[in-house]
Structures are given as structure tokens and as C-alpha cells.
Short mmCIF file of C-alpha atoms in Angstrom, two decimals:
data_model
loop_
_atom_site.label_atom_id
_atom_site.label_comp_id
_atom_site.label_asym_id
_atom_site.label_seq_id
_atom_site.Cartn_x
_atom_site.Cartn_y
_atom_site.Cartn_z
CA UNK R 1 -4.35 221.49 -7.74
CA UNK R 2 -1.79 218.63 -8.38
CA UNK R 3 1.96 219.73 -9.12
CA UNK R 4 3.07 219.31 -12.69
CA UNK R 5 5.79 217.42 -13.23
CA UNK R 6 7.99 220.21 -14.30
CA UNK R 7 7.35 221.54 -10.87
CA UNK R 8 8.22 218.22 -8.84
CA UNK R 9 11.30 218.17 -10.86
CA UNK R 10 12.48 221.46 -9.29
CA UNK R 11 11.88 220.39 -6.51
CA UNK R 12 13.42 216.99 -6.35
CA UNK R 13 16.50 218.83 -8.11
CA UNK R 14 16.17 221.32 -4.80
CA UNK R 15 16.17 218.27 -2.41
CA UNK R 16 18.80 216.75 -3.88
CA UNK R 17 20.87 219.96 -3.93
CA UNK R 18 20.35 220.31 -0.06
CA UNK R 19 21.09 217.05 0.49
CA UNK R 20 24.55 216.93 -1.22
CA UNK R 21 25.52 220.65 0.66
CA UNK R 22 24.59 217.80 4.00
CA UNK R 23 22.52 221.09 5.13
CA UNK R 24 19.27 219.57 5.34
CA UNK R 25 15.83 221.06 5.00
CA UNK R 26 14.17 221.67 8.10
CA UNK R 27 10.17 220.52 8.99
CA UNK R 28 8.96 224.19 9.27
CA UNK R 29 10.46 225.13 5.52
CA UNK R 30 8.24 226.96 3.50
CA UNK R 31 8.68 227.85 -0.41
CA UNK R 32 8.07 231.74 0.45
CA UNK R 33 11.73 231.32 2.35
CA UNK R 34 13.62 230.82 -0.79
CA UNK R 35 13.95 233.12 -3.46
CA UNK R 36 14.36 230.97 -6.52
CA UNK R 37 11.64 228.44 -5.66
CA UNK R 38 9.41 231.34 -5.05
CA UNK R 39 9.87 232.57 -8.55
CA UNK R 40 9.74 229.16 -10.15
CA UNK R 41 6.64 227.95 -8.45
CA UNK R 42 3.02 229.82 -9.43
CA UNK R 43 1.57 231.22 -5.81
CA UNK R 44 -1.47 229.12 -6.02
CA UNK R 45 0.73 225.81 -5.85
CA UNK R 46 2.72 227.20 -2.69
CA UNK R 47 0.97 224.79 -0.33
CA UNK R 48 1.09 221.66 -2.66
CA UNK R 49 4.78 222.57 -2.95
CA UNK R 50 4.87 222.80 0.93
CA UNK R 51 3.33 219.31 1.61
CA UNK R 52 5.79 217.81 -0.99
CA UNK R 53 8.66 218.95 0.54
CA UNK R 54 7.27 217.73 3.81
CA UNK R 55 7.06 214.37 2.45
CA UNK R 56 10.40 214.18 1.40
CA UNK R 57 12.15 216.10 4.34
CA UNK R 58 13.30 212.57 6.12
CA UNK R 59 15.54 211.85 2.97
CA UNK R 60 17.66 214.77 3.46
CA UNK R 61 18.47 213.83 7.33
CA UNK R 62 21.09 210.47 7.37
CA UNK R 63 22.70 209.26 10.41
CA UNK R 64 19.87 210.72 12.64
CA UNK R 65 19.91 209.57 16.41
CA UNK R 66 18.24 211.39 19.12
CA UNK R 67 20.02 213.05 22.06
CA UNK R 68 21.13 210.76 24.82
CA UNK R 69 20.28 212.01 28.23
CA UNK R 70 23.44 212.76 30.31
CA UNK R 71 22.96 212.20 33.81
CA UNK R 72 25.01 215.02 35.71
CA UNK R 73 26.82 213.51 38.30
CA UNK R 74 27.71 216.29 41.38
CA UNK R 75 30.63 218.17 41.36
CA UNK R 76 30.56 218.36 45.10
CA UNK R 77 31.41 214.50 47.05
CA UNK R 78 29.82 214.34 50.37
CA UNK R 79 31.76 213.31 53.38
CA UNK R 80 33.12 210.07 53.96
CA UNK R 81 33.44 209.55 50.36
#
């Protein structure tokens, strides 16, 4: 079962909601975590509603860079240093 368009629109308008808080919507989100999507959204097009957030999760991340690995230097010198 396809989303209707009144659907995607919620959606899109939930998106773009998290996206102007800067908050984000993590990978793992599911539509059973939030109330008012829950109520909005029929039960049998949870999982269509799951994959289309999943689609559109990368727009709500900006400035992304992954964690540079630190190299710890020791604390301790040796002797002779």
C-alpha cells in the first residue's frame, strides 16, 4: 500500500519541522514513537511511513563530518627527553 498524498504531506511538514528545531531525526525512528504521527497515520501504512522517513532522514542532518581520531599522546615523558 502506497502513501496518499495527504499522508506524505504530513510527513514532509514533520521533516521539515525537525529540521528547522536543527534536532534531526534519527535512522532508528519509528512512527509508533510519536504521538501525533501515530494518530494521523492508519496502522496498516506504519511501515510505508517508516521507509519514507528513512529516505529522507539525510536531509535533516547538514554540516555532517565524521569523528576525527585523536591520537593520545602520553602523559608520562620517558627519560632523557
Amino acid at each position: 500500500m502506497a502513501l496518499t498524498q495527504k499522508e506524505k504531506d504530513i510527513l514532509e511538514e514533520y521533516i521539515q519541522k525537525r529540521i528547522d528545531t536543527g534536532y534531526g531525526i534519527p535512522y532508528s525512528f519509528s512512527i509508533k514513537q510519536d504521538k501525533d504521527l501515530k494518530k494521523q497515520i492508519k496502522k496498516e501504512k506504519h511501515d510505508d511511513a517508516n521507509i519514507y522517513i528513512r529516505k529522507n532522514v539525510e536531509r535533516t542532518y547538514y554540516d555532517y563530518e565524521p569523528l576525527k581520531r585523536t591520537i593520545n599522546e602520553p602523559k608520562i615523558k620517558q627519560r632523557g627527553e
